[in-house]
CSV table of C-alpha atoms in Angstrom, one decimal:
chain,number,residue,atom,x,y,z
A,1381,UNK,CA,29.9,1.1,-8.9
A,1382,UNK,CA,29.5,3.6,-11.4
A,1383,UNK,CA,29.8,1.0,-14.4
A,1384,UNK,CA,26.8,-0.7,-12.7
A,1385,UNK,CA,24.7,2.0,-12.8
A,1386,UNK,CA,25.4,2.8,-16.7
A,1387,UNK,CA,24.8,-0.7,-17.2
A,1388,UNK,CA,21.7,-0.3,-15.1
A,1389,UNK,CA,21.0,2.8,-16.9
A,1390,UNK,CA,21.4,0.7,-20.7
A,1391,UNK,CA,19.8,-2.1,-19.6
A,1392,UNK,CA,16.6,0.3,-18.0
A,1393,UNK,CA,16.0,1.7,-21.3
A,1394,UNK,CA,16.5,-1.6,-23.5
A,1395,UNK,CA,13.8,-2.8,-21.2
A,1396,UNK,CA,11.4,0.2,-21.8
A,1397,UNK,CA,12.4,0.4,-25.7
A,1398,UNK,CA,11.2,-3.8,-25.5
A,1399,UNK,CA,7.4,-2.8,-24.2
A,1400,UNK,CA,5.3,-3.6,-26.8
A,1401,UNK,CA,2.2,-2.6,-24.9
A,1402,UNK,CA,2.6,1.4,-25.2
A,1403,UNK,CA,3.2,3.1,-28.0
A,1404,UNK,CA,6.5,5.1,-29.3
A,1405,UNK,CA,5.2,8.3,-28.4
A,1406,UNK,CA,4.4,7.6,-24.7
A,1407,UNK,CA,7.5,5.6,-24.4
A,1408,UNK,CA,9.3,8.7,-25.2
A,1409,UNK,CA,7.8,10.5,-22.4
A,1410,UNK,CA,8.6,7.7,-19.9
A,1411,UNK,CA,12.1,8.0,-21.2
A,1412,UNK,CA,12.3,11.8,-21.0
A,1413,UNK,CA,11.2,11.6,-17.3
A,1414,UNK,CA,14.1,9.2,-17.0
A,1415,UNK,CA,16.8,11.3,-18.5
A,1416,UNK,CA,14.9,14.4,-16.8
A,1417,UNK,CA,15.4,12.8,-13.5
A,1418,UNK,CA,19.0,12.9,-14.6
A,1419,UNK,CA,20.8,11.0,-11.1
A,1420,UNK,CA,24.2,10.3,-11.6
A,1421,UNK,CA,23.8,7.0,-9.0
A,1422,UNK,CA,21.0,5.0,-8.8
A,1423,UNK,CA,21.5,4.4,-4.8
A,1424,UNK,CA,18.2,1.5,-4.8
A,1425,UNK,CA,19.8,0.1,-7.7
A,1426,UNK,CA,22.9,-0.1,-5.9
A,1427,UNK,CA,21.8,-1.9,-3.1
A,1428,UNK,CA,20.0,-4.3,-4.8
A,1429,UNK,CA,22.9,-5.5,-6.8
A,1430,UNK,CA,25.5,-4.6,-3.4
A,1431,UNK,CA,23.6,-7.3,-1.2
A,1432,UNK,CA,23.6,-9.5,-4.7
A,1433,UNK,CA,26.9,-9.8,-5.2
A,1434,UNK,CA,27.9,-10.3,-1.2
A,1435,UNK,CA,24.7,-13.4,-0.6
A,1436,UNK,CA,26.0,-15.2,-4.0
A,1437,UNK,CA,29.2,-17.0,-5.6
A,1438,UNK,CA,26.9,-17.3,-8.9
A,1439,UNK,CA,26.6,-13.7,-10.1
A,1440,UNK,CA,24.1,-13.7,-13.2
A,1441,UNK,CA,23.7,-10.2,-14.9
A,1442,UNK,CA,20.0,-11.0,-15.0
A,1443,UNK,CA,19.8,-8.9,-11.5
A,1444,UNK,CA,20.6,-5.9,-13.6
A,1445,UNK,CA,17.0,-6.0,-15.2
A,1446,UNK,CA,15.4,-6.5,-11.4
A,1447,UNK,CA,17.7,-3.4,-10.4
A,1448,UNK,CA,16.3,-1.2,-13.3
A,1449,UNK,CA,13.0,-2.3,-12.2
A,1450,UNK,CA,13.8,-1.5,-8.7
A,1451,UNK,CA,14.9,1.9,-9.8
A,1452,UNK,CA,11.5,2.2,-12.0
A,1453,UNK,CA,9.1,1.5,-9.3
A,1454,UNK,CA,10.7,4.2,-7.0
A,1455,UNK,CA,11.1,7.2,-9.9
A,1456,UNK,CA,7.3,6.3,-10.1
A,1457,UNK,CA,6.8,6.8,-6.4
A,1458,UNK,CA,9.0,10.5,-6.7
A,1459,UNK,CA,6.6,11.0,-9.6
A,1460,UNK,CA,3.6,10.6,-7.9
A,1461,UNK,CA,4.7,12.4,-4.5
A,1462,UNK,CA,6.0,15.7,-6.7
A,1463,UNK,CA,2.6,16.0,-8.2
A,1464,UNK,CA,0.8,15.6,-4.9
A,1465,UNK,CA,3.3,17.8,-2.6
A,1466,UNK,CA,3.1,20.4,-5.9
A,1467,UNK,CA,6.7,21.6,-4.6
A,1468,UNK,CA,8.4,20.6,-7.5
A,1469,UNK,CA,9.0,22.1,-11.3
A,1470,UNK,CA,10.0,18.7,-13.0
A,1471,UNK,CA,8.0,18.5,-16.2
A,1472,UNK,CA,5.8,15.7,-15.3
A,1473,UNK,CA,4.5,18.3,-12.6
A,1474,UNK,CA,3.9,20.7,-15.0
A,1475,UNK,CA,1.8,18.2,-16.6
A,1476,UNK,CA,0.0,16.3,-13.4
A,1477,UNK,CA,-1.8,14.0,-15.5
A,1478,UNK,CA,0.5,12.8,-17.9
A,1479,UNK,CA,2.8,12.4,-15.0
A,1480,UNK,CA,0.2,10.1,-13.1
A,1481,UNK,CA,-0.3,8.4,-16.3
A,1482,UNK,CA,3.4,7.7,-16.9
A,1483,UNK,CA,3.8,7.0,-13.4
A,1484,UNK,CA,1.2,3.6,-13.4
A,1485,UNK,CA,3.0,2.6,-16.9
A,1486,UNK,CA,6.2,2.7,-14.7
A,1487,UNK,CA,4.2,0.4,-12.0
A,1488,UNK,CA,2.9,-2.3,-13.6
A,1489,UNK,CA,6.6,-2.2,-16.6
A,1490,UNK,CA,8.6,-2.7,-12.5
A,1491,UNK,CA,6.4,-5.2,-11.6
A,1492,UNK,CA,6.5,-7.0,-15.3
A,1493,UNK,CA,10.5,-7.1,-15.1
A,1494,UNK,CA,10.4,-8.9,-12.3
A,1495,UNK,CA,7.8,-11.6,-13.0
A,1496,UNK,CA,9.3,-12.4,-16.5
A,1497,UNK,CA,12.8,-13.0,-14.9
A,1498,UNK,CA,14.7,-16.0,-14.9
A,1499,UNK,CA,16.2,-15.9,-11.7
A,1500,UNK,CA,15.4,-18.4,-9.4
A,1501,UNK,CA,13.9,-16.6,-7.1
A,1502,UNK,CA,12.0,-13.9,-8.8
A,1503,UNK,CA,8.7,-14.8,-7.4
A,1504,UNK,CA,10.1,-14.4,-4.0
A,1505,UNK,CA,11.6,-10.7,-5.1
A,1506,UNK,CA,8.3,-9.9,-6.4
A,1507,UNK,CA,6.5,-10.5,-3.0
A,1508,UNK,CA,8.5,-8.1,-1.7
A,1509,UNK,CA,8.4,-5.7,-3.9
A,1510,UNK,CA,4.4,-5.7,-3.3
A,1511,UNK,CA,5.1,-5.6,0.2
A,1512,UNK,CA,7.5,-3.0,1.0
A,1513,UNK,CA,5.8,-1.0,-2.1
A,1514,UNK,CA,2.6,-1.0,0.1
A,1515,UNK,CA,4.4,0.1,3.1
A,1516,UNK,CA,6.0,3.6,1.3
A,1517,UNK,CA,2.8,4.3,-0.2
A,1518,UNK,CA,1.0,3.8,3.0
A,1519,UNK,CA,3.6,5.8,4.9
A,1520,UNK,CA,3.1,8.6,2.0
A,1521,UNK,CA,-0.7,8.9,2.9
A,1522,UNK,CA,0.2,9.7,7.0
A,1523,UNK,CA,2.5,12.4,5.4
A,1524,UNK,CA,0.0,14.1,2.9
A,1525,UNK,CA,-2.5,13.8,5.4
A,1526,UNK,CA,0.0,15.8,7.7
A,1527,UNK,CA,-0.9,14.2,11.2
A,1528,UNK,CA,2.5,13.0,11.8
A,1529,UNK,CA,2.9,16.5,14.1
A,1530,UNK,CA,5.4,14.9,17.3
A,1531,UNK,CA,8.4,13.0,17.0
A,1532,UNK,CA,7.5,9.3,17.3
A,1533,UNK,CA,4.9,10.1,15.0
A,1534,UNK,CA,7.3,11.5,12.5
A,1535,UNK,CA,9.9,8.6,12.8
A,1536,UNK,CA,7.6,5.9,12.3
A,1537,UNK,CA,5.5,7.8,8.9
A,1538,UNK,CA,9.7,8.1,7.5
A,1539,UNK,CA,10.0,4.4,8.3
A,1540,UNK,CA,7.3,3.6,6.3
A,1541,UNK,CA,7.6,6.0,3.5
A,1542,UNK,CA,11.6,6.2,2.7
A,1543,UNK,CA,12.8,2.9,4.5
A,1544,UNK,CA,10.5,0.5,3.2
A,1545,UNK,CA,12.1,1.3,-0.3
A,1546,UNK,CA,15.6,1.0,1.2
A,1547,UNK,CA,14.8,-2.7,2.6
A,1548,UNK,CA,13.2,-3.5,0.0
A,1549,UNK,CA,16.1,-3.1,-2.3
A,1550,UNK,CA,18.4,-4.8,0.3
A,1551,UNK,CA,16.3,-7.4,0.7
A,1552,UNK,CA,15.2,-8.2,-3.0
A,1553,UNK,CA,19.5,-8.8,-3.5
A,1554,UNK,CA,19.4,-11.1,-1.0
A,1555,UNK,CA,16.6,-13.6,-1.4
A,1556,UNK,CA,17.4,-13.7,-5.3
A,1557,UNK,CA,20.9,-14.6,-3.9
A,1558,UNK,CA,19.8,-17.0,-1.4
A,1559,UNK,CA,16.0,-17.5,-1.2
A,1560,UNK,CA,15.8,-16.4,1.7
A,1561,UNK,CA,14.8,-12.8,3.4
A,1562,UNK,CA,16.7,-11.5,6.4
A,1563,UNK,CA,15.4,-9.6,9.3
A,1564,UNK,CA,18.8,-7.9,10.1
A,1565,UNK,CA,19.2,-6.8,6.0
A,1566,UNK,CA,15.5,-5.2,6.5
A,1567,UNK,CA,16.0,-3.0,9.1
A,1568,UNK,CA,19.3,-1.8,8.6
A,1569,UNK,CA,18.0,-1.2,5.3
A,1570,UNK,CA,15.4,0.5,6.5
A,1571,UNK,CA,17.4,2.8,8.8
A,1572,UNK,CA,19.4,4.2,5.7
A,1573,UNK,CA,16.1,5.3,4.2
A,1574,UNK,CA,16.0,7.3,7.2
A,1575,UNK,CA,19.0,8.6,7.1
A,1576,UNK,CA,18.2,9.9,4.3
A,1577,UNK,CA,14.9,11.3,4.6
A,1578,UNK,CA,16.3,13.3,7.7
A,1579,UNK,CA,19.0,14.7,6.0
A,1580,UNK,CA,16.7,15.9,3.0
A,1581,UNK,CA,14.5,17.5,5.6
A,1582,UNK,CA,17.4,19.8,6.7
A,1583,UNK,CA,18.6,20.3,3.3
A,1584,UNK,CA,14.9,21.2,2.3
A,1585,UNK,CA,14.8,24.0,5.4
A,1586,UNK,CA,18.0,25.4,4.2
A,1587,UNK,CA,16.1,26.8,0.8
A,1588,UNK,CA,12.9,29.1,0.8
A,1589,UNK,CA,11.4,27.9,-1.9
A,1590,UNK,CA,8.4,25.1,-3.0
A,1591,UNK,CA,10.0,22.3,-1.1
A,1592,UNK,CA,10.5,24.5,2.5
A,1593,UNK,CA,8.6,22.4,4.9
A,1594,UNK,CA,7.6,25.5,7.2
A,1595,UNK,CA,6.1,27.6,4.2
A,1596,UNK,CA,4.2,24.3,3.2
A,1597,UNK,CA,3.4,24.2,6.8
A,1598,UNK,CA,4.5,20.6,6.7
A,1599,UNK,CA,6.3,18.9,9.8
A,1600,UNK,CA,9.5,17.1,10.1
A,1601,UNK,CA,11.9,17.0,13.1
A,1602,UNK,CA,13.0,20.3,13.2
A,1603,UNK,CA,9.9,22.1,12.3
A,1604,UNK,CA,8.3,19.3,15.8
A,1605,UNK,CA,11.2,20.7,18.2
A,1606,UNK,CA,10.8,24.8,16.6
A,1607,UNK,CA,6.9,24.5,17.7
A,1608,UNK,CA,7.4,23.0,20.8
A,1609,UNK,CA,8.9,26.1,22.1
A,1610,UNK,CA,7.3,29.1,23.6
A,1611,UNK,CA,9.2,31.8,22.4
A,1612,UNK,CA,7.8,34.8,20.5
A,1613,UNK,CA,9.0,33.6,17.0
A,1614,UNK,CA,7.5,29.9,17.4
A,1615,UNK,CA,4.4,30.9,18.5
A,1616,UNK,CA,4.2,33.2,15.4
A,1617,UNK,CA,5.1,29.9,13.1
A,1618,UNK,CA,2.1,28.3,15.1
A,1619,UNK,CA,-0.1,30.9,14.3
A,1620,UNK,CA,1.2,30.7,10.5
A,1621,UNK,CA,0.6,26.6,10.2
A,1622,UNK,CA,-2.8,27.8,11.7
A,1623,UNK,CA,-3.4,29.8,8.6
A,1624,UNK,CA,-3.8,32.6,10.5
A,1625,UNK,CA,-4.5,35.2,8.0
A,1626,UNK,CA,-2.2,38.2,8.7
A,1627,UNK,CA,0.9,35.9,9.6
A,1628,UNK,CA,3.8,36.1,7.5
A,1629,UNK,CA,7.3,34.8,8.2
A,1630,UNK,CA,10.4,36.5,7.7
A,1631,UNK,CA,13.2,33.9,6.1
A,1632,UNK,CA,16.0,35.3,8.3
A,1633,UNK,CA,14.5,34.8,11.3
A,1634,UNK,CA,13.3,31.6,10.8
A,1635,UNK,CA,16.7,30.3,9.7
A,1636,UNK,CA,18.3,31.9,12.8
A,1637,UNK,CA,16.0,29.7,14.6
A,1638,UNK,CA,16.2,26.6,13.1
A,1639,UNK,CA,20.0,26.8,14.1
A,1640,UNK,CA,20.0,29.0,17.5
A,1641,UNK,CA,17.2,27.0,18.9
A,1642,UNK,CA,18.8,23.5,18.4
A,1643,UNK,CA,16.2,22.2,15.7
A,1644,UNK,CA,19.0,21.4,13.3
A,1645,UNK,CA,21.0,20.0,16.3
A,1646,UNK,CA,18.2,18.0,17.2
A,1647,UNK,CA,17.4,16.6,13.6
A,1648,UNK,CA,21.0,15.6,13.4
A,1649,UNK,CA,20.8,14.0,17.0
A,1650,UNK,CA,18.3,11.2,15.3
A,1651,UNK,CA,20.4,11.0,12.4
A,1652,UNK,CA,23.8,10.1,14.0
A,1653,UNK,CA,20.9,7.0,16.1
A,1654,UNK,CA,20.0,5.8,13.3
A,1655,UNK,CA,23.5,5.2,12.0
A,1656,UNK,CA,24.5,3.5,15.0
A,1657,UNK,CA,21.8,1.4,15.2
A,1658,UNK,CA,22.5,0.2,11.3
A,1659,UNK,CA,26.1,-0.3,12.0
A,1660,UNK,CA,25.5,-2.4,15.3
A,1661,UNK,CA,22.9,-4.5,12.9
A,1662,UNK,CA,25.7,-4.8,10.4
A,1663,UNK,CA,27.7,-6.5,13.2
A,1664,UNK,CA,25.1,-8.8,14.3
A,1665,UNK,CA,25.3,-10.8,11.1
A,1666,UNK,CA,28.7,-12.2,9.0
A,1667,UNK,CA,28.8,-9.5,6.2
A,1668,UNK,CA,31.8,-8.8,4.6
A,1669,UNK,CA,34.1,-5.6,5.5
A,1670,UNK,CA,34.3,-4.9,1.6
A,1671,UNK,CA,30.0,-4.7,2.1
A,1672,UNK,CA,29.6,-3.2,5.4
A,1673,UNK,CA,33.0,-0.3,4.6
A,1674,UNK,CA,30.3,0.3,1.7
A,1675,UNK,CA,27.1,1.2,3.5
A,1676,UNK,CA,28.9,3.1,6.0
A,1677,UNK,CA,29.3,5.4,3.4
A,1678,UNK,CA,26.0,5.3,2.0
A,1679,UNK,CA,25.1,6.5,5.3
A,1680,UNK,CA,27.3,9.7,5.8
């Protein structure tokens, strides 16, 4: 799909160069952050148009403009979360403020898109866009306040924050195909948000840097199953996500743990679930091989 996302990409910009309502020089900013953010796919984009273009014989290139909103609405959302988390050295970070500021423009421009449109059923896509939205942001606020600390906890605040946005984007294809949402689409939409988020949550671990979970004394699944263990290295991590003055950590140690102590085994445990329960929802509806062959791979 790499035509559709430079479409998307074109189409994205158009749309932002068409806003009347903010003026050339913070439009430039909103398109530098775009550029900035620099993804070669556009993966809510994709679905979006994926589920499209399986649901409908009628394709109209009108869901282009939804999918650059789509894609909008969420760059806002990684906006927002770098400035909060701090862990990141994107210039809208750099420059909190204007990045909130740019971030709501990006809001209510996402929501716009989709209200002007002249697809049937944009009202319907909008509804869920509020919706799902709602859910991520309220799944953010259990993260930043950091109480998600065991793993059912944990699954259910990644649900929220990274698989609403996932279902959402599966499920705004659909009902602008068909007018009709699907409880199947939704979660295994949902579960490839998770995926996801997991598999950033190793990644992040594997770097000690801003976005190192343990040195922001943040949880995820492997940081849960490391501080659930009594030996002499965990309890020092306790005693450091206690703020205990004198505790430092030593970065080879604490990688040799994450992947002698099973945490990374464990992590990966959920993430190989998840998948099978997505591809066992995939076979409890008729989707098409071409369609399900496709968000297999999303998922690896």
């Amino acid at each position: 799909m790499n035509h559709v996302v430079s479409n998307v990409k074109q189409v994205l910009v158009a749309l932002l160069n068409n806003e009347k309502e903010i003026d050339d020089d913070f439009r430039s900013m909103i398109l530098s952050f775009i550029k900035e953010k620099g993804d070669d796919t556009l993966p809510f984009a994709e679905l979006c148009i994926l589920h499209y273009e399986t649901f409908t014989s009628d394709f109209d290139e009108e869901i282009l403009k939804i999918a650059a909103a789509i894609e909008l609405l969420v760059l806002s959302f990684d906006i927002i979360d770098d400035i909060q988390d701090g862990d990141s050295s994107h210039s809208w970070a750099t420059s909190p403020a204007l990045g909130i500021n740019s971030a709501l423009a990006m809001l209510i421009v996402s929501s716009k898109i989709i209200r002007e449109s002249s697809l049937t059923h944009s009202n319907l896509a909008g509804r869920i866009l509020e919706k799902y939205a709602l859910q991520s942001i309220d799944g953010q606020q259990r993260d930043l306040l950091n109480l998600a600390v065991d793993e059912s906890s944990y699954l259910r605040m990644i649900e929220r924050k990274s698989g609403s946005l996932t279902a959402m984007s599966c499920l705004i294809g659909v009902v602008l195909a068909t007018g009709r949402s699907s409880a199947h689409v939704e979660r295994y939409g949902r579960y490839i948000g998770v995926i996801h988020q997991l598999k950033n949550d190793i990644s992040d671990l594997k770097s000690w840097g801003r976005k190192n979970d343990i040195l922001n004394r943040k949880f995820s699944l492997p940081v849960i199953f490391l501080l659930a263990l009594e030996d002499e290295l965990s309890i020092h991590i306790r005693r450091y996500y206690e703020k205990e003055e004198s505790t430092t950590l030593d970065r080879d140690q604490v990688h040799q743990a994450l992947t002698e102590s099973g945490a990374i085994r464990y992590a990966l445990f959920f993430i190989h679930n998840y998948q099978r329960k997505a591809e066992q929802t995939m076979k409890d509806i008729p989707l098409p091989e071409k369609i399900k062959s496709k968000l297999l791979s999303i998922m690896k």
